[in-house]
PDB file of C-alpha atoms in Angstrom:
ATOM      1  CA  UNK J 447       0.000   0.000   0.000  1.00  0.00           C
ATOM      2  CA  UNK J 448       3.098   1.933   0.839  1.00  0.00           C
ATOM      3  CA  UNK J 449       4.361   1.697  -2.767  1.00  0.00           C
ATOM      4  CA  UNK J 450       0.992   2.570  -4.140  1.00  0.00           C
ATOM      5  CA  UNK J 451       0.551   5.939  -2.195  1.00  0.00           C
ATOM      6  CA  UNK J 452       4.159   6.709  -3.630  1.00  0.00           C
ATOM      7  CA  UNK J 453       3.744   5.555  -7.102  1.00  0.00           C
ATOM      8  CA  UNK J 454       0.358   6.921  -7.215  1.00  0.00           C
ATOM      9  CA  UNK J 455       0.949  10.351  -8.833  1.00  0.00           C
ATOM     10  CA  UNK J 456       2.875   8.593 -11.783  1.00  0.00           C
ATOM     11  CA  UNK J 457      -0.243   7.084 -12.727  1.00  0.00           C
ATOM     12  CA  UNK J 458      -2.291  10.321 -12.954  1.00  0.00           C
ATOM     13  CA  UNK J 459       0.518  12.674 -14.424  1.00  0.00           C
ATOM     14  CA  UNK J 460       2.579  10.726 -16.595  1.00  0.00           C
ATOM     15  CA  UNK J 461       6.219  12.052 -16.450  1.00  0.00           C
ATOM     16  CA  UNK J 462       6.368  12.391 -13.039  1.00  0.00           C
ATOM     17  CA  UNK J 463       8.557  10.545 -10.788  1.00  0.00           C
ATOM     18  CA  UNK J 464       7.914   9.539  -7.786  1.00  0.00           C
ATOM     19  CA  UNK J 465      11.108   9.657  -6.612  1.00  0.00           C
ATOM     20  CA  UNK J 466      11.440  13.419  -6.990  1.00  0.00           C
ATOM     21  CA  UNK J 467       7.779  14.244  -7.021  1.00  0.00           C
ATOM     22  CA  UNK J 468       7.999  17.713  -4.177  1.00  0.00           C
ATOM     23  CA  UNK J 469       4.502  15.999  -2.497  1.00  0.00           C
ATOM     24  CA  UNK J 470       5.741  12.597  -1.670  1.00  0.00           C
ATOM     25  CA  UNK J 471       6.914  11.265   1.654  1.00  0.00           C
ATOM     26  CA  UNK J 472       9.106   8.664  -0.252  1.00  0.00           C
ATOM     27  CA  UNK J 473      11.439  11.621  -0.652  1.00  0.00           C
ATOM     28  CA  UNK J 474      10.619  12.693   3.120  1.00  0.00           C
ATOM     29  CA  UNK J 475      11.729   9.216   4.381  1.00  0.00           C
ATOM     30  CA  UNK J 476      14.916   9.093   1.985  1.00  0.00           C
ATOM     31  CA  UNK J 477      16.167  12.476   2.413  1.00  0.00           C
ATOM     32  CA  UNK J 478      15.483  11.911   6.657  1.00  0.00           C
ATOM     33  CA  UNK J 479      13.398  15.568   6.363  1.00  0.00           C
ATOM     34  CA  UNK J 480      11.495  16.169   9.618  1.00  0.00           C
ATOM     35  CA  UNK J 481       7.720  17.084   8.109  1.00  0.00           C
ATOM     36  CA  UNK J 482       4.785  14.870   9.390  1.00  0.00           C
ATOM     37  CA  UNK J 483       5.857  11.470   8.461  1.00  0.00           C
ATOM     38  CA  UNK J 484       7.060   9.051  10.851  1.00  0.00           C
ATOM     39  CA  UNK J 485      10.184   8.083   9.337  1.00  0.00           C
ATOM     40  CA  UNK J 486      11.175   6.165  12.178  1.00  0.00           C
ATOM     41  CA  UNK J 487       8.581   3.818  12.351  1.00  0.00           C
ATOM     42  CA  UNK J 488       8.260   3.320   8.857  1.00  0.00           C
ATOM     43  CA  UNK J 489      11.973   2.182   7.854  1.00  0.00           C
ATOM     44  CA  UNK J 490      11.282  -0.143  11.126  1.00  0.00           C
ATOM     45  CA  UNK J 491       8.704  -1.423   8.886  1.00  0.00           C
ATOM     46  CA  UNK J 492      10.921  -1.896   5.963  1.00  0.00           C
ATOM     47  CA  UNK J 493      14.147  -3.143   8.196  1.00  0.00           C
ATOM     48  CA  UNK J 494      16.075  -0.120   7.093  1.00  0.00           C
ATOM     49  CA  UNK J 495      16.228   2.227   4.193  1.00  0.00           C
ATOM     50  CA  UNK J 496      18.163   0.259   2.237  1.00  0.00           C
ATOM     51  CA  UNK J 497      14.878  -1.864   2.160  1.00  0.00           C
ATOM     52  CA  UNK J 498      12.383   0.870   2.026  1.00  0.00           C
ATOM     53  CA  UNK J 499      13.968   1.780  -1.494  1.00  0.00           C
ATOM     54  CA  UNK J 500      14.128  -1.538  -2.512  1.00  0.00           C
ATOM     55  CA  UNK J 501      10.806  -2.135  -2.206  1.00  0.00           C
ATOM     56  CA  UNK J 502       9.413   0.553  -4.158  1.00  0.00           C
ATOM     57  CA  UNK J 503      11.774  -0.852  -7.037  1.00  0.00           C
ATOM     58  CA  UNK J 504      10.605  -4.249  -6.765  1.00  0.00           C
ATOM     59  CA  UNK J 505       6.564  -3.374  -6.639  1.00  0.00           C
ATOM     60  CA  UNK J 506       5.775  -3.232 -10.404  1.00  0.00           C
ATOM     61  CA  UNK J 507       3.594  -0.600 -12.128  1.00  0.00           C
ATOM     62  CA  UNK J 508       1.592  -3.317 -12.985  1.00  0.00           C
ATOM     63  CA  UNK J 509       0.478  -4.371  -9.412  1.00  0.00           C
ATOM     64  CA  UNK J 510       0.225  -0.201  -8.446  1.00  0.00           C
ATOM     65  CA  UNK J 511      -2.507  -0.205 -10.811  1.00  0.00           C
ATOM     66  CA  UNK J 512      -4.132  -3.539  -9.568  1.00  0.00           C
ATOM     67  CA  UNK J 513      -5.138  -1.538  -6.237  1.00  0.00           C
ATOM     68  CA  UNK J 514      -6.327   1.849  -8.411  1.00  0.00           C
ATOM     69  CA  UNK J 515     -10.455   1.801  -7.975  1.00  0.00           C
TER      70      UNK J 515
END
């Protein structure tokens, strides 16, 4: 779900990235900025941050768009 919520704005403005998209907490968690989302407890979710990235890698487009409505 994670992954989706990160990935999401790809699928509704093509071009963007979610990597560098300025609305994302994926870069909030990566770039350890203090805003309003726990980065703490989520890398303990992911085992590190290492992780966190990796999963967003691994989840293909093609299951982000399985949980779209």
């Amino acid at each position: 779900l994670i992954c989706y919520i990160h990935k999401n704005p790809m699928h509704h403005n093509s071009g963007i990235d979610y990597r560098k998209y300025m609305w994302s907490s994926y870069r909030d968690l990566v770039e350890q900025r203090i805003g309003l989302t726990e980065i703490d407890e989520l890398l303990t979710m992911y085992s590190g941050l290492d992780n966190f990235k990796e999963s967003h890698i691994a989840a293909s487009d093609k299951l982000i768009y399985e949980f779209e409505i």
